[in-house]
Amino acid sequence: MIRLGLRLTLAAGREAAARLVVVASAVALGVGLLLGTLAAINATNTQNGRNSWLDSGAAAGSAAPAGSAQPLWWLIRADAFQGRTIGRVDVAATGPDSPLPPGIPHLPGPGQYYASPAMAKLLTGTPADELADRYPGQQVGTIGPAALPAPDSLIILIGHTPGELAADPAAVRVGSIMTTPPSECADCPVGTNASGMDLILSVVAVALIFPVLILIGTATRLAATRREQRFAAMRLVGATPRQISVVSAVESTVAAAAGTAVGFGLFFLLRPLLATVDLTTARFFSSDLALNLNDVLAVALGVPLAAAVAARIALRRVQISPLGVTRRTTPRPPRFYRVLPLALGVVELAYFIGRRPPTSAGQVRAFVPGIVLILGGLVLAGPWLTMVGARLMARRTGRPTVLIAGRRLADDPKAGFRAVSGLVLALCITSGAVGVIDALTVEQGVPKGSAALRSTVVSEFFHDRTAAGQPIDPESPLPDQALAALRAIPGVTGVTSVHTNPLGTTDPLMAGQNVRGPLPPAALVDCAQLASTPVFGLCDPGAQAASITPYLGSMGLNRDESWPTRWPTAAISAEQVDRLPVQLIVVGTDGSTSAVERARTLLANAYPAERSPYTIGEDRAGMSAELTSYQKLADVVILVSLPIAGCSLAVSVAGGLTDRKRPFSLLRLTGVQLATLRRVVLLESALPLLVVAVVAIGMGFLAAQLFLQAQYGYSVRAPDFSYYVLVLLGLAASLGVIGSTLPLLRRITGPQTARNE
């Protein structure tokens, strides 16, 4: 029977060959997406592991580490260039046996540094006063891949004398290079929350795989009626149910095995493209997108096996009642119990509101089953909802077109819903993704601010504040020569130094707000300088100095704050203010690379022990980096699921017409017009689409609400206009796909089709 099954699959004419190609293509797409998701999860963990050495100073202190005779002085800071983060690590060996970071043959000496390949290229291709002047010494080598989280990572490892770093209060001594991944280190500042990304990617995998499974299931039912008749005929001439199962399993397994092989090839072909997607805000090495043995075996063996099982289930009518197939018995109507999995999914997600598991692995186990139940429940409940809608439509109409479509849908609602099930799932997934992302954007989104604000360079010089709110360890004012050089940079529009406040005036920004305890002190500013950076406000006319908030970098972050356009006058002269210690310098620029980077370099060299200068735009982009990656994943889910759903719809409608060509041919012989049949076909697809789409959209937003409440404590927000446009375009495109198959009716419903074979 295996040989017969192979012959029927590979040598049974164009119809069998077309079906084999379509099924194999659908399986290949699903396997490729599944492998890509598994590889992305593996790559996230692998990439995170290479971040571990950068956290070596996280658990260290100024005292010599226990058991280390020759510790390594260590200081890590974040620099930036054109919005890209640069990891700067300053080290000083206390002896030949000091710990050695990965990726370099030996530690750099004083006046030497190693740079990553991308950093070395940037240093040589950028004017020195924009970048290289920030780093003392000369390059003596390149940091190898073992120390690079991403191929385009910007990292520089600079050597110093122990005395130089010992004088910096932020430097620590480390006895060993850390190898613990950041996801397992509570105090590690560098790296990605890989466990959290596993949760997101697991949800993405479910969202992508369900539409693909629908496409595969739809493709496997191409010419289903004819195949059932053929298998029923084999039963009538003596074939046993077991033999029919073998033939059916061979057909499905061959297509699934071919699709699986193509899917593996598709994954390896597109792996370099997948590596360019910055899911973790950094690109992957292609080698990171690897599959372990369990992944390969699960997909290579599981997909063909699942196809064989699905084929056996799909042909259960032939095994039980071959005569029933030949007589075309009406299938039993779906029952109300099909709605139960949908309800269970809602209950499962609702259960974890206030009971969120503490670990990401626990969260995966908590939320993924509920999402699977909701998506699977939609597929199960769809035929019942279609039947209810069809019966209502047939009961309330007197038009023959609507009556025929309603009766046919009520007779076999499973077939009617099957055609649109992929699109229904896509609408549910899209609604859920939009609901989650919109809520996260409202709750966690960072206002970008104006272009002038985003292009402002900020240099901060306070590390903490006293109990009275005064800054600790502010810096001396910028020397006149450096201030003049800063103002002379082309593209710099103004410089304002924010000074400490000996007057005791309070922060004007906090006036009228509900603040516990005394109001924090203000900072002082020279009004002539403030006039050069008007984005932060102005002084009263004639004033020399003003009290101003010391948190200029956070302007506009709190949507509830109202920033004054004019700051209150301070009773102090401009000359006295200019001599006070500085806690902040803001530099207005025109946003050009040269102006921003030259100003950044000058400030970094003027205050080498302080945090590297940054633009407000870079700071806010960093705050929203995780949300941005989630938005990209949501876009991928939406852009992938909708086209897959369209393919499912086209295949299902075309296949359904082929299966129903004899009934439609008989209707034409009885006098039914071709235009009427076209309207019947359109209604048979449009009714389940519109009825179940309403439920799917509602379930998508409900699932998003339950997930947000359980995971974050947020609530769904009303979607914006673009969501409604997307849904309407999707529905219109679906109706267009259905309409494109209608010309087939004339060709397949001719009188010859009604002949008895």
PDB file of C-alpha atoms in Angstrom, residues 384-413 416 660 676 679-691:
ATOM      1  CA  TRP A 384     -20.849  27.028  15.155  1.00  0.00           C
ATOM      2  CA  LEU A 385     -20.877  30.823  14.826  1.00  0.00           C
ATOM      3  CA  THR A 386     -21.123  30.441  11.046  1.00  0.00           C
ATOM      4  CA  MET A 387     -24.078  28.062  11.395  1.00  0.00           C
ATOM      5  CA  VAL A 388     -25.921  30.455  13.728  1.00  0.00           C
ATOM      6  CA  GLY A 389     -25.373  33.369  11.362  1.00  0.00           C
ATOM      7  CA  ALA A 390     -26.380  31.343   8.294  1.00  0.00           C
ATOM      8  CA  ARG A 391     -29.615  30.146   9.893  1.00  0.00           C
ATOM      9  CA  LEU A 392     -30.541  33.687  10.883  1.00  0.00           C
ATOM     10  CA  MET A 393     -29.779  34.918   7.382  1.00  0.00           C
ATOM     11  CA  ALA A 394     -31.815  32.164   5.691  1.00  0.00           C
ATOM     12  CA  ARG A 395     -34.728  32.641   8.091  1.00  0.00           C
ATOM     13  CA  ARG A 396     -35.046  36.389   7.521  1.00  0.00           C
ATOM     14  CA  THR A 397     -34.726  36.614   3.728  1.00  0.00           C
ATOM     15  CA  GLY A 398     -36.861  35.934   0.703  1.00  0.00           C
ATOM     16  CA  ARG A 399     -34.173  36.519  -1.909  1.00  0.00           C
ATOM     17  CA  PRO A 400     -33.064  33.324  -3.677  1.00  0.00           C
ATOM     18  CA  THR A 401     -29.365  34.234  -3.631  1.00  0.00           C
ATOM     19  CA  VAL A 402     -29.305  34.804   0.122  1.00  0.00           C
ATOM     20  CA  LEU A 403     -31.531  31.775   0.736  1.00  0.00           C
ATOM     21  CA  ILE A 404     -29.291  29.395  -1.252  1.00  0.00           C
ATOM     22  CA  ALA A 405     -26.128  30.720   0.424  1.00  0.00           C
ATOM     23  CA  GLY A 406     -27.696  30.550   3.891  1.00  0.00           C
ATOM     24  CA  ARG A 407     -29.010  27.004   3.387  1.00  0.00           C
ATOM     25  CA  ARG A 408     -25.692  25.779   2.027  1.00  0.00           C
ATOM     26  CA  LEU A 409     -23.754  27.353   4.901  1.00  0.00           C
ATOM     27  CA  ALA A 410     -26.156  25.952   7.492  1.00  0.00           C
ATOM     28  CA  ASP A 411     -25.829  22.531   5.826  1.00  0.00           C
ATOM     29  CA  ASP A 412     -21.996  22.499   6.044  1.00  0.00           C
ATOM     30  CA  PRO A 413     -20.764  25.414   8.199  1.00  0.00           C
ATOM     31  CA  GLY A 416     -17.833  27.625   4.906  1.00  0.00           C
ATOM     32  CA  ARG A 660     -18.695  21.974  -5.545  1.00  0.00           C
ATOM     33  CA  THR A 676     -26.738  34.329  -9.065  1.00  0.00           C
ATOM     34  CA  ARG A 679     -23.402  36.053  -5.553  1.00  0.00           C
ATOM     35  CA  VAL A 680     -24.002  32.772  -3.706  1.00  0.00           C
ATOM     36  CA  VAL A 681     -20.265  32.025  -3.642  1.00  0.00           C
ATOM     37  CA  LEU A 682     -19.512  35.568  -2.483  1.00  0.00           C
ATOM     38  CA  LEU A 683     -22.088  35.355   0.311  1.00  0.00           C
ATOM     39  CA  GLU A 684     -20.909  31.899   1.399  1.00  0.00           C
ATOM     40  CA  SER A 685     -17.443  33.354   2.032  1.00  0.00           C
ATOM     41  CA  ALA A 686     -18.395  36.838   3.196  1.00  0.00           C
ATOM     42  CA  LEU A 687     -20.939  35.796   5.858  1.00  0.00           C
ATOM     43  CA  PRO A 688     -18.601  33.643   8.008  1.00  0.00           C
ATOM     44  CA  LEU A 689     -15.843  36.170   7.435  1.00  0.00           C
ATOM     45  CA  LEU A 690     -17.870  39.099   8.771  1.00  0.00           C
ATOM     46  CA  VAL A 691     -19.679  37.213  11.554  1.00  0.00           C
TER      47      VAL A 691
END
